[in-house]
CSV table of C-alpha atoms and ligand atoms in Angstrom, one decimal:
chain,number,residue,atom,x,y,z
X,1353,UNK,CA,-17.7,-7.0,-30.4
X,1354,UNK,CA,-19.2,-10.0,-28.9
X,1355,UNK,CA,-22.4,-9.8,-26.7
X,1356,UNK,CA,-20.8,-11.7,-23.7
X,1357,UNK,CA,-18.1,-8.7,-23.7
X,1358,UNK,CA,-20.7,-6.0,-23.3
X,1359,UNK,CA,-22.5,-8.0,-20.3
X,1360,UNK,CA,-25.1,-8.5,-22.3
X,1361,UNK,CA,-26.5,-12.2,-22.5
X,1362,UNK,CA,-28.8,-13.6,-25.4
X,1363,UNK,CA,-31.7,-16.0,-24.5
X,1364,UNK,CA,-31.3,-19.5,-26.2
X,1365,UNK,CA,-35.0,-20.4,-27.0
X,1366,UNK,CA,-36.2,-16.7,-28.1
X,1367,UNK,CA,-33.3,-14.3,-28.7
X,1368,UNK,CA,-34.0,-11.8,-26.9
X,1369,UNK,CA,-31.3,-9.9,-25.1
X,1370,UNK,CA,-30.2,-9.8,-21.7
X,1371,UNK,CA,-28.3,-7.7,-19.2
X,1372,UNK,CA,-26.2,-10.0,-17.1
X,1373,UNK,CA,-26.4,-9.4,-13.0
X,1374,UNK,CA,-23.0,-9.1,-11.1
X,1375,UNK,CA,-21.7,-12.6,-9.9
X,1376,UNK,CA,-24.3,-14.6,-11.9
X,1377,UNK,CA,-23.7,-16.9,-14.6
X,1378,UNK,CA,-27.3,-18.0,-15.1
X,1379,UNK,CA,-30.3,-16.0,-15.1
X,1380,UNK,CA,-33.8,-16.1,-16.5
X,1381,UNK,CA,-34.7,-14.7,-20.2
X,1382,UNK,CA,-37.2,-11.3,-19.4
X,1383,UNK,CA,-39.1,-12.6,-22.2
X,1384,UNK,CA,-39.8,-16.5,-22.1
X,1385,UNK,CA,-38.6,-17.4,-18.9
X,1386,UNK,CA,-36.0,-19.6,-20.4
X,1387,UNK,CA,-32.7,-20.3,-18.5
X,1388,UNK,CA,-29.8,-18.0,-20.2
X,1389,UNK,CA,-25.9,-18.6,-20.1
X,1390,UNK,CA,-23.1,-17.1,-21.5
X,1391,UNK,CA,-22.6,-19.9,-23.6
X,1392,UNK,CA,-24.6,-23.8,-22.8
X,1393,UNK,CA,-22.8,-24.9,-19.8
X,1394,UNK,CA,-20.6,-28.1,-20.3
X,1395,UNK,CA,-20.9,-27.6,-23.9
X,1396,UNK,CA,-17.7,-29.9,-25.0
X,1397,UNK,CA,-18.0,-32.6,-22.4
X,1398,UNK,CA,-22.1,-33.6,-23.1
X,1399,UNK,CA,-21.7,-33.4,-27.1
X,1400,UNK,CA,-18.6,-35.5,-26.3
X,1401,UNK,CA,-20.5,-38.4,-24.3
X,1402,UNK,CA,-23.7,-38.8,-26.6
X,1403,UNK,CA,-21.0,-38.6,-30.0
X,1404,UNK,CA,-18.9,-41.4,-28.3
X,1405,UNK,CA,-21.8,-43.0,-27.4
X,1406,UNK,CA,-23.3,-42.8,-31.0
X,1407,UNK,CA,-19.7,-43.6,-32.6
X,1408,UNK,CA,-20.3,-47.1,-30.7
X,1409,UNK,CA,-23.4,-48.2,-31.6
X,1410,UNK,CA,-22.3,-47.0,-35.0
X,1411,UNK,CA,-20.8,-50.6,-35.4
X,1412,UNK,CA,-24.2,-53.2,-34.6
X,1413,UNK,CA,-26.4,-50.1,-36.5
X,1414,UNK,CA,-23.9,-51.4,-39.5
X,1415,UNK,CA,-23.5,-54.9,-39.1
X,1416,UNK,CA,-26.3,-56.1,-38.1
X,1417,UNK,CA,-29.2,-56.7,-40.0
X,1418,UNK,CA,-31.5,-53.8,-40.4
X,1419,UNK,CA,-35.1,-55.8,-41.7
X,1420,UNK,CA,-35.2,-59.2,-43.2
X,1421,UNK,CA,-37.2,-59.7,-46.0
X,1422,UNK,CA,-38.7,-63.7,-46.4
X,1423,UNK,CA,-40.7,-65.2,-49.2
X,1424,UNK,CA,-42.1,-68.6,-49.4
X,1425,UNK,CA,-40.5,-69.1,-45.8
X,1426,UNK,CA,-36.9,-68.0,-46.7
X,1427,UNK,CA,-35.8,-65.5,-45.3
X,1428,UNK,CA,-33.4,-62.9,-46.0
X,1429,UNK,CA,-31.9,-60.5,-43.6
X,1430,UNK,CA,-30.2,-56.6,-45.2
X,1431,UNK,CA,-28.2,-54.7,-43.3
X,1432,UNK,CA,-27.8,-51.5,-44.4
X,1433,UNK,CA,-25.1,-52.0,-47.0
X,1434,UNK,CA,-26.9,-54.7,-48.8
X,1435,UNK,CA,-30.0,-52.2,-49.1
X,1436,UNK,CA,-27.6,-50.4,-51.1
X,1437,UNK,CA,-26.3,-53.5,-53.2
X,1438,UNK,CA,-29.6,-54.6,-54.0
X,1439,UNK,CA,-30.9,-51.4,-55.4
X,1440,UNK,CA,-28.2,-50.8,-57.4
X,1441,UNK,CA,-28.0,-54.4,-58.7
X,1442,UNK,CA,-31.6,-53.6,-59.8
X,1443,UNK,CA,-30.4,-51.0,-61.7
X,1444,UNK,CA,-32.3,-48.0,-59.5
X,1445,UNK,CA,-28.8,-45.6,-59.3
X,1446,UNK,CA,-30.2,-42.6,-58.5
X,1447,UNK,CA,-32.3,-43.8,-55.2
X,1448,UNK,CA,-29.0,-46.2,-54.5
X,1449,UNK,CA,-27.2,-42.9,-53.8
X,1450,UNK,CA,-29.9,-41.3,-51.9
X,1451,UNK,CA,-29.9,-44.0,-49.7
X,1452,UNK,CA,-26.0,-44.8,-49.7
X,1453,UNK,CA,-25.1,-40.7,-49.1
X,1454,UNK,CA,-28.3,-40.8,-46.3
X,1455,UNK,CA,-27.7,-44.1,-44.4
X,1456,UNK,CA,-23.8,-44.7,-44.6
X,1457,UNK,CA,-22.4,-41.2,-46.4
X,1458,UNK,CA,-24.1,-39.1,-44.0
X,1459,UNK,CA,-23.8,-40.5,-40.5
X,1460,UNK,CA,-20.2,-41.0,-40.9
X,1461,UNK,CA,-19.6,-37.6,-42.1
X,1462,UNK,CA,-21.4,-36.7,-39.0
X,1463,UNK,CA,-19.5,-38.4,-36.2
X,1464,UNK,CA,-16.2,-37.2,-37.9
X,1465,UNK,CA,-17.2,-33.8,-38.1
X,1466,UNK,CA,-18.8,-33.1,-34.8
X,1467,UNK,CA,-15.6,-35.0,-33.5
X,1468,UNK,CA,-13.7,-32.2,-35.9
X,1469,UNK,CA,-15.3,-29.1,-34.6
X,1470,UNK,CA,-14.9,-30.3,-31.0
X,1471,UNK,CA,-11.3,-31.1,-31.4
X,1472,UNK,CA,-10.9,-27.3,-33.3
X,1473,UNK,CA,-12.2,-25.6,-30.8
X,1474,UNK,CA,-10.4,-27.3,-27.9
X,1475,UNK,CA,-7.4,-26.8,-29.6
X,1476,UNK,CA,-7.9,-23.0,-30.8
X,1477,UNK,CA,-7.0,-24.1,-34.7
X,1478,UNK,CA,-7.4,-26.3,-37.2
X,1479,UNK,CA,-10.2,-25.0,-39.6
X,1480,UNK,CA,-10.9,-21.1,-39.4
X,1481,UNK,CA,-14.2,-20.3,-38.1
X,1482,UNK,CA,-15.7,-19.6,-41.3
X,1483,UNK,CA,-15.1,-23.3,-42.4
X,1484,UNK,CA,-16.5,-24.7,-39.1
X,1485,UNK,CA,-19.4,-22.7,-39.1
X,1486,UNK,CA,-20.2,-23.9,-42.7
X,1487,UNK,CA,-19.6,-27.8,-41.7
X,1488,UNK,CA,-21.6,-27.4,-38.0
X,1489,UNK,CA,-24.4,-25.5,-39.9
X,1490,UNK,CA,-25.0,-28.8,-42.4
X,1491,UNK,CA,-24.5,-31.0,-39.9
X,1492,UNK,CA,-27.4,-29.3,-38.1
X,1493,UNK,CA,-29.3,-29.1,-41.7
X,1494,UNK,CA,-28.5,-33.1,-42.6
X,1495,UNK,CA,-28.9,-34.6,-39.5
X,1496,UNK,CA,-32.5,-35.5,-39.7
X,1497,UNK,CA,-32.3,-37.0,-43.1
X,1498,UNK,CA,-30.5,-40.5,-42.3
X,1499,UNK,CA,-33.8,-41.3,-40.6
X,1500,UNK,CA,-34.8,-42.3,-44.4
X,1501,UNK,CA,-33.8,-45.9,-44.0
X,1502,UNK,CA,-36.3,-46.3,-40.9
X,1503,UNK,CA,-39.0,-45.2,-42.6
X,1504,UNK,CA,-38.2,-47.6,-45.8
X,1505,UNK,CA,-38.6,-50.0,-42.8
X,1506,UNK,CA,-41.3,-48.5,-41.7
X,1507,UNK,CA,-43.5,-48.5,-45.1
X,1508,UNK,CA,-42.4,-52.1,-46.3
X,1509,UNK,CA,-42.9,-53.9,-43.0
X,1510,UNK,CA,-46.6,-52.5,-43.0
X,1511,UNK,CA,-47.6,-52.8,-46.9
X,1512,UNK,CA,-45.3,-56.5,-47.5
X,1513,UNK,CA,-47.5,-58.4,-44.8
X,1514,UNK,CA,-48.6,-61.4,-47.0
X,1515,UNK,CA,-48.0,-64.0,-43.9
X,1516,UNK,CA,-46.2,-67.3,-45.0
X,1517,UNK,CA,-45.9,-65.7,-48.9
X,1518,UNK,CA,-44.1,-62.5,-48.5
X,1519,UNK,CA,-43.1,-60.4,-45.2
X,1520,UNK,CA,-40.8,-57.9,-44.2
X,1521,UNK,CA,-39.7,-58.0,-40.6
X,1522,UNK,CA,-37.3,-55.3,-38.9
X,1523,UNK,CA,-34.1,-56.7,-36.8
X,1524,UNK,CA,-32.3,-54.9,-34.1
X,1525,UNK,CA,-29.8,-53.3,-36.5
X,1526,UNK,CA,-32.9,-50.7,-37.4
X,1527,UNK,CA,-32.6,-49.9,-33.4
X,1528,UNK,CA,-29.2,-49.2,-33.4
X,1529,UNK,CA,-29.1,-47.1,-36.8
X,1530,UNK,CA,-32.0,-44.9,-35.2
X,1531,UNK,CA,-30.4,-44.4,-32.2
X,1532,UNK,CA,-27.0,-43.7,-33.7
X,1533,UNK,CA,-29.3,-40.9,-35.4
X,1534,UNK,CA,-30.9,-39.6,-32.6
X,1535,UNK,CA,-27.2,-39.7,-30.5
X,1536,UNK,CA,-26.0,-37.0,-33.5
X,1537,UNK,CA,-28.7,-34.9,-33.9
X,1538,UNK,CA,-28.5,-34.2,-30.1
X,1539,UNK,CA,-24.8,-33.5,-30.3
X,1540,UNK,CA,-25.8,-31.4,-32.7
X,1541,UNK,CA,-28.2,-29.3,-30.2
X,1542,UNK,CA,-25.4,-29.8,-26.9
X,1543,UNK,CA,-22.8,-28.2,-28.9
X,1544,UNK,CA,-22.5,-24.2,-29.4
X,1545,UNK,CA,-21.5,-22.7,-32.4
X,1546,UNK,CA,-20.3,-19.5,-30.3
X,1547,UNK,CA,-17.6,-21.5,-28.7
X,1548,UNK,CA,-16.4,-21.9,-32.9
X,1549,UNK,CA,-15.7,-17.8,-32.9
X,1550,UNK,CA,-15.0,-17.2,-29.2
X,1551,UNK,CA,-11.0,-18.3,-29.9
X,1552,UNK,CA,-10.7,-16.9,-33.0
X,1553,UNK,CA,-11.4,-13.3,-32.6
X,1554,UNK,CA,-8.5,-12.5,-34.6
X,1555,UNK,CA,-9.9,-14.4,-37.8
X,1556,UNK,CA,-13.0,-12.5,-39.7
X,1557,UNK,CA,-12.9,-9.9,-36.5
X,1558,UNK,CA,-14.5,-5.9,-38.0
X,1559,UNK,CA,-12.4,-4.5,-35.2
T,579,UNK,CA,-23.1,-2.9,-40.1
T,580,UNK,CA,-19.5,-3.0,-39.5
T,581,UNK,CA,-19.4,0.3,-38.3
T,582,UNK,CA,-21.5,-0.8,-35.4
T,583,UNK,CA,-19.6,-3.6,-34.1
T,584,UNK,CA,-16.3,-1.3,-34.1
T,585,UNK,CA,-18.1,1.3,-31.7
T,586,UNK,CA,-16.7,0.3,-28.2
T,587,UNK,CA,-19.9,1.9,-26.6
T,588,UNK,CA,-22.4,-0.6,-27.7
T,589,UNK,CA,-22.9,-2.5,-24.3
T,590,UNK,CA,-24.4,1.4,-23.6
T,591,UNK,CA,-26.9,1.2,-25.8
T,592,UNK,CA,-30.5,0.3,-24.5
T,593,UNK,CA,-31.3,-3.4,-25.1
T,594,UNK,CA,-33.7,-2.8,-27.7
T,595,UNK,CA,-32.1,-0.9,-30.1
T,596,UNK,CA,-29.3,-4.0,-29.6
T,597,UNK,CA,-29.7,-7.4,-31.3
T,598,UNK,CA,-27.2,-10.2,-31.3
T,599,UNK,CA,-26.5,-12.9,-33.4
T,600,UNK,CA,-27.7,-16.6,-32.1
T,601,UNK,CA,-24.3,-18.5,-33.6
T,602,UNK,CA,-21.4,-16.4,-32.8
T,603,UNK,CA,-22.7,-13.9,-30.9
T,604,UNK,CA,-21.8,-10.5,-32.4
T,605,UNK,CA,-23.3,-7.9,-31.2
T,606,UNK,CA,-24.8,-4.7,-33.5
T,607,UNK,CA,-27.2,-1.9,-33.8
T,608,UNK,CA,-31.0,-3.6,-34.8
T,609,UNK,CA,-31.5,-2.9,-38.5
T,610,UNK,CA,-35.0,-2.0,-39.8
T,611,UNK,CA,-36.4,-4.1,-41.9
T,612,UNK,CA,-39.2,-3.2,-44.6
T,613,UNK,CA,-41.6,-5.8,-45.0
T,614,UNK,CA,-40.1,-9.6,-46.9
T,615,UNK,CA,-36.6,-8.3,-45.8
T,616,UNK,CA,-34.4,-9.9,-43.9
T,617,UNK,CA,-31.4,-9.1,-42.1
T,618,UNK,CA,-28.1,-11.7,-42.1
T,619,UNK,CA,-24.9,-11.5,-39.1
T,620,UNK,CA,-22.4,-9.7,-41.2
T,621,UNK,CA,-19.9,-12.3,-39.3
T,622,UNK,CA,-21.4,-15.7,-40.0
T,623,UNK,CA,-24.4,-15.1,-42.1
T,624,UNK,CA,-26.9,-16.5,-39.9
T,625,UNK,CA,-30.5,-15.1,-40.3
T,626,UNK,CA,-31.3,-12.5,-37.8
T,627,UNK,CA,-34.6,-12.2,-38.2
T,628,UNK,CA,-36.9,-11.4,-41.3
T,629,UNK,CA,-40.4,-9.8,-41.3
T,630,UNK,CA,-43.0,-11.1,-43.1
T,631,UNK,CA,-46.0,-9.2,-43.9
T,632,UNK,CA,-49.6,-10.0,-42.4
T,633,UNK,CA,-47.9,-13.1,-40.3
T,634,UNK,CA,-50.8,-13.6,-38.0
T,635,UNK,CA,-53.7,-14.4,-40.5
T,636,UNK,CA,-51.7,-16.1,-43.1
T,637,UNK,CA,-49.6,-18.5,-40.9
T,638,UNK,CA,-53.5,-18.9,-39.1
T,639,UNK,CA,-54.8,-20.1,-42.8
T,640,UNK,CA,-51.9,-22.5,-42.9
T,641,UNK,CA,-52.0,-23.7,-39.8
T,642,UNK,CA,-55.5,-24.7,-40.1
T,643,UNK,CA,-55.2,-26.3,-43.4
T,644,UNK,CA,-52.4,-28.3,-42.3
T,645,UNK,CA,-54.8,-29.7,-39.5
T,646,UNK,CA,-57.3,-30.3,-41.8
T,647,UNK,CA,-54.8,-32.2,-44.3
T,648,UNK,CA,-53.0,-34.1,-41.2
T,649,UNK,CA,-56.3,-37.1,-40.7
T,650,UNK,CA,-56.4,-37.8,-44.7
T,651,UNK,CA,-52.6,-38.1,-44.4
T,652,UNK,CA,-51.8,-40.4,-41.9
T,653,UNK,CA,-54.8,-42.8,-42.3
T,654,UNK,CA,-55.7,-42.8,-45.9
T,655,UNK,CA,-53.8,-46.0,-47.7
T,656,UNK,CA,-50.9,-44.3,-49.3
T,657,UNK,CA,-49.1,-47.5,-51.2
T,658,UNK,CA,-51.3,-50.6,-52.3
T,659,UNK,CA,-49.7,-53.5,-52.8
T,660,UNK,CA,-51.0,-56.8,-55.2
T,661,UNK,CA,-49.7,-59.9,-55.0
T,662,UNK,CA,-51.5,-63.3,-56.0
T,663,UNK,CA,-54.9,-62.3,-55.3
T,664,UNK,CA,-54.0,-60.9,-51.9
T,665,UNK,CA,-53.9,-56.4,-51.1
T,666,UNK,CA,-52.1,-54.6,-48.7
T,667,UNK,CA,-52.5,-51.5,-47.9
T,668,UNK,CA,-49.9,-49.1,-46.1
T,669,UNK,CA,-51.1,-45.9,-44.2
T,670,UNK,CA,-48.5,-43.5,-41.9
T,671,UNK,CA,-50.7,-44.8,-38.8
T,672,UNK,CA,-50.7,-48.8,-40.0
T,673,UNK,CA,-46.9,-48.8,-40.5
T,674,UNK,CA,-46.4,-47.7,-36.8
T,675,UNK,CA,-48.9,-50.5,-36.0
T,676,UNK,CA,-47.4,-53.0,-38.0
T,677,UNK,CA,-43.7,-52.2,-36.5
T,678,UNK,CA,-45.4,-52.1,-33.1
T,679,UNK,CA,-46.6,-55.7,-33.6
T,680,UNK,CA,-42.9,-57.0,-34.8
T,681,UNK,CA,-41.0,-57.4,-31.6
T,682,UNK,CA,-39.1,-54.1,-31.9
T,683,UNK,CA,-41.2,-51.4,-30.1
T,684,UNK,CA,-38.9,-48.7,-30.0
T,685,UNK,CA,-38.7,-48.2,-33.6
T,686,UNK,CA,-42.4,-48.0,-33.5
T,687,UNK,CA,-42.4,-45.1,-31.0
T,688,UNK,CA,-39.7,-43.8,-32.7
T,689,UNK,CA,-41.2,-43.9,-36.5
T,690,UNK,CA,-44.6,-42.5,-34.3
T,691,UNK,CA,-43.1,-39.8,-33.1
T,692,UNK,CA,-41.1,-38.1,-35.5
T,693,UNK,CA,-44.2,-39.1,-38.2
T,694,UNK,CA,-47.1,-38.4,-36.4
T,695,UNK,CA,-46.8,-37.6,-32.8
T,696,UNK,CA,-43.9,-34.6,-33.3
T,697,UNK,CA,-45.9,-33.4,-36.2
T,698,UNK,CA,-49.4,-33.0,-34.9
T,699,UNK,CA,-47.8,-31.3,-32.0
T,700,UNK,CA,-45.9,-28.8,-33.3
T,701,UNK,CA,-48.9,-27.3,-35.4
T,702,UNK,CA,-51.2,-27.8,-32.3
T,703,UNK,CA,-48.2,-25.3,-30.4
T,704,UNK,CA,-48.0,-23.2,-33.9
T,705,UNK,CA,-52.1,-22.8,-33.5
T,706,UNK,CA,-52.4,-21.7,-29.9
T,707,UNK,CA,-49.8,-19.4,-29.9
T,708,UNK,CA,-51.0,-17.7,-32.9
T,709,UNK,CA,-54.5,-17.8,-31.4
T,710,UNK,CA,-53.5,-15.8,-28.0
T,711,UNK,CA,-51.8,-13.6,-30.1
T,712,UNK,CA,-54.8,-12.4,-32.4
T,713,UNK,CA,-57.1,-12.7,-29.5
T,714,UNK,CA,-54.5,-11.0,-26.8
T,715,UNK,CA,-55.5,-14.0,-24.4
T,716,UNK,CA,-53.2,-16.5,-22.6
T,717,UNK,CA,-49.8,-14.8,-23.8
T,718,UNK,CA,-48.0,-16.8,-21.3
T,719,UNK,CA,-48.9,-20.0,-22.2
T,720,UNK,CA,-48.5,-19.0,-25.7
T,721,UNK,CA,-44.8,-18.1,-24.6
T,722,UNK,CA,-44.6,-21.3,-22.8
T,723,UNK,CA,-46.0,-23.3,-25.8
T,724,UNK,CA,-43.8,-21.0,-28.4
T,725,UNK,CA,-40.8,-22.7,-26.5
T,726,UNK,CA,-41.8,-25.8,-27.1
T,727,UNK,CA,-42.2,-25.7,-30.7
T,728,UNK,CA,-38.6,-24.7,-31.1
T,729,UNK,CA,-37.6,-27.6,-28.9
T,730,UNK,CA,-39.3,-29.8,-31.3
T,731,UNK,CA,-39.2,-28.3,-34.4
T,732,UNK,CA,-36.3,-30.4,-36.1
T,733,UNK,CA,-38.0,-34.0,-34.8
T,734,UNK,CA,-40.7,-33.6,-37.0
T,735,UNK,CA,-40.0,-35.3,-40.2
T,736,UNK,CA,-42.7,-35.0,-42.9
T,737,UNK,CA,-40.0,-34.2,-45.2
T,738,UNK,CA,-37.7,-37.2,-44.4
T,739,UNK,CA,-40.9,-39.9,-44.4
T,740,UNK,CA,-42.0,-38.5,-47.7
T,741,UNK,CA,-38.4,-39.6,-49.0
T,742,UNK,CA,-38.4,-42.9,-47.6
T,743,UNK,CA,-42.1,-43.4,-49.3
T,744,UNK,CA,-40.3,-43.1,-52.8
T,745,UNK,CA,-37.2,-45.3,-51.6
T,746,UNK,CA,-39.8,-47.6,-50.7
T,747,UNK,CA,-41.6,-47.4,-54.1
T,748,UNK,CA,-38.8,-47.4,-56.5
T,749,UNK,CA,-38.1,-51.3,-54.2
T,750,UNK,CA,-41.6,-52.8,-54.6
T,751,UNK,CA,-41.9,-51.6,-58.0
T,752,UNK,CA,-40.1,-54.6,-59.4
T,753,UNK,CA,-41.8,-57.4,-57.2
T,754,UNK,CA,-45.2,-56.9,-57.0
T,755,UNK,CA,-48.7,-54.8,-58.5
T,756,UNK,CA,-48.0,-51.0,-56.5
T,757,UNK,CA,-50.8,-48.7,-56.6
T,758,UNK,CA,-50.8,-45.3,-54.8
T,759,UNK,CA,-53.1,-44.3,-53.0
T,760,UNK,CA,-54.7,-41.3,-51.8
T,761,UNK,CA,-53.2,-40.9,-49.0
T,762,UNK,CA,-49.8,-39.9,-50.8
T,763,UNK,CA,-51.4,-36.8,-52.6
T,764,UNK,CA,-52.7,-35.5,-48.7
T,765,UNK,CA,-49.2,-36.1,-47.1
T,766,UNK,CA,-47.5,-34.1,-50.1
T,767,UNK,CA,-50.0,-31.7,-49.8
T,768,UNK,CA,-49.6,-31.5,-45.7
T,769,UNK,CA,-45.5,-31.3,-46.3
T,770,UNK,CA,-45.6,-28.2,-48.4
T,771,UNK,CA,-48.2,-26.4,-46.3
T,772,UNK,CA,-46.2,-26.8,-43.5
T,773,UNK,CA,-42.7,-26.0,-45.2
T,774,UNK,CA,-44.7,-22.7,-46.0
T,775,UNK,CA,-46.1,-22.4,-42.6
T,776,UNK,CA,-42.3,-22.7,-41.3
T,777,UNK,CA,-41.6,-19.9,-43.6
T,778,UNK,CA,-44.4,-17.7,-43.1
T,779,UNK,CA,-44.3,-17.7,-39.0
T,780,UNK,CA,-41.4,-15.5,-38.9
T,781,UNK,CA,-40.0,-16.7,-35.1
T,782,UNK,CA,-38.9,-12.6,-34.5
T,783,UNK,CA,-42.2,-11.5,-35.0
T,784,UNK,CA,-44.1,-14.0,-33.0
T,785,UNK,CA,-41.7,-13.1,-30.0
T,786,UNK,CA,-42.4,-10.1,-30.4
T,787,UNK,CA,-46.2,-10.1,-30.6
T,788,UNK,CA,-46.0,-12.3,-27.6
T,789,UNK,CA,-44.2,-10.0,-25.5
T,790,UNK,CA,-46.0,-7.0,-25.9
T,791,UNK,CA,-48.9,-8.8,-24.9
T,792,UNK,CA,-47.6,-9.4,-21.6
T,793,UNK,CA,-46.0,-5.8,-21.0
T,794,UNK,CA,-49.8,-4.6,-21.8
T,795,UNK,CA,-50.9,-6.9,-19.0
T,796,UNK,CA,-48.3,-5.8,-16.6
T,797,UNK,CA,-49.2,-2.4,-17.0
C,1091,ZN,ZN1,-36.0,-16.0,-24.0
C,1092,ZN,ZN1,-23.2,-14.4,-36.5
């Protein structure tokens, strides 16, 4: 049995339970004060808007170049792709994949799946709800780490500062990477799991 | 567990002996929990809550030694770089600085915040709220500040930063004379203290403290 069939609301921020009142959708949590619903209003539509918005600046945060690195006055500018290259061309595997599966694996994964889960629950099929859960849990859990190639900025731009010799600079692609981040990790936070089981009562029900 | 959810009657039930999971919200009888235990939703496998024993003065001790660790961190040199005579020297706090200089701002707030800013706030939150609690003052700001944290719990990213130090490493290595400095050891050492904190502060139980503070004051 589901909460929401038994009237009984639970608070978002704290957990705690709540009895809903007659013709109210909203109410305040007894506990923390927070503002309870059912389920987070508009749910679909805001995770829609910030993932379309992410899925667009998905293209500068990947073609344009992330930091340029100059010596002796050349400069070089990487976008996030040729990061990858160049560790792997200096033979570094291991780290190449940490950066590859945080910076290119991971934020794609992530636009497709929230994009997934959204379209599954809209549509009542697709996955079952023990799949979905799974994926919307680790995109939850992974979303933070494709921050990584920021702070690789972040740490070479401050400790390669040798003026005209040696310097790293960061470039607007950096901007649009972050924000493509930011974009998912709050799509992650609009959207609510419960709306995965609500149409699939039938699936893993105990009744 | 199962039997409870097939009891039609639940929505009966007085709220407390009720609890309902966060994801998918199933609703069952509370199980009791003997201390380190933790209770799962049968459904989705989410973690109800768990109870940890003496919370308040352990999560206290870690809290405080995380504040203590959190100044070495962020402004001892953690990387040291040679290169023809000339040393640089990269702390959390001079890599904000040094973004902030380039003519992309944002990324400086945004490397500030999740590195620095986010961090120090959430164990300033973590520290008053356990504070109210052991001293049974201020319950609703520790409610209030309790919220917060959860708000910002998942923009603090020690973990991530560390991470991006080693990418970092494993790319100077080759072009230059890399040191590390001490810095490095204090941020490791402020990372795991706060993974334990995280741990430790069992959410359930601090809600709970919290609000039994406040029905004492009501009464
Ligand atoms: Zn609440
Ligand atoms: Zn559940």
């Amino acid at each position: 049995m589901r909460a929401i069939d038994a009237g009984i609301l639970v608070c978002p921020e704290c957990h705690q339970l709540n009895r809903r009142e007659e013709n109210h959708d909203g109410l305040q949590c007894v506990r923390c004060g927070a503002r309870v619903h059912a389920r987070h209003p508009n749910s679909l539509g805001r995770t829609w808007a910030l993932l379309l918005t992410a899925a667009i600046l998905y293209i500068p945060a990947n073609l344009l170049p992330i930091m340029t690195v100059s010596a002796l006055g050349k400069g070089e500018p990487d976008t996030i792709m040729s990061g990858v290259v160049a560790l792997v061309q200096m033979g570094s595997l291991p780290v190449a994949l940490v950066v590859f599966v945080a910076s290119i694996l991971v934020p794609t994964f992530k636009l497709v799946g929230i994009a997934l889960l959204l379209i599954s629950v809209q549509r009542h099929q697709a996955l079952s709800a023990r799949q979905r859960i799974l994926m919307f849990r680790f995109i939850e859990w992974i979303g933070r780490w494709s921050m990584l190639d920021i702070f690789v900025i972040a740490t070479l731009v401050a400790v390669v500062n040798f003026g005209t010799l040696a310097r790293v600079e960061p470039n607007l692609g950096a901007v649009a990477f972050a924000t493509v981040v930011i974009l998912t990790m709050l799509a992650a936070t609009t959207f609510d799991p419960r709306l995965i089981w609500d149409n699939t009562e039938s699936d893993d029900d105990h009744e | 567990m199962h039997d409870s959810s097939r009891s039609h009657d639940l929505g009966e039930l007085s709220l407390d002996k009720l609890v309902a999971c966060h994801e998918c919200d199933l609703l069952m009888l509370k199980p009791e929990l003997a201390p380190s235990e933790r209770a799962e939703c049968p459904r989705c496998g989410f973690e109800l809550f768990s109870y940890q024993p003496h919370m308040l003065g352990r999560s206290l001790a870690l809290v405080i030694a995380a504040l203590l660790l959190y100044v070495p961190a962020n402004f001892l040199p953690i990387l040291q770089l040679r290169l023809l005579g000339q040393t640089t020297e990269d702390t959390v706090w001079s890599a904000v600085a040094a973004l902030y200089e380039s003519d992309l701002q944002g990324i400086a707030v945004v490397v500030f915040l999740c590195s620095m800013g986010i961090p120090l706030l959430k164990l300033l939150c973590q520290l008053v709220v356990l504070l109210s609690i052991r001293w049974d003052v201020g319950r609703g700001y520790g409610l209030l500040l309790y919220r917060i944290y959860h708000h910002l719990r998942e923009w603090g990213m020690l973990e991530v930063y560390f991470m991006g130090i080693l990418v970092s490493i494993v790319k100077l290595l080759s072009l230059a004379d890399l040191a590390v400095g001490t810095g490095l050891a204090c941020f490791i050492c402020l990372l795991l203290v706060q993974v334990w904190l995280e741990i430790t502060m069992s959410p359930h139980q601090v809600w709970e403290a919290l609000s039994r503070g406040r029905a004492h004051a009501s009464h």
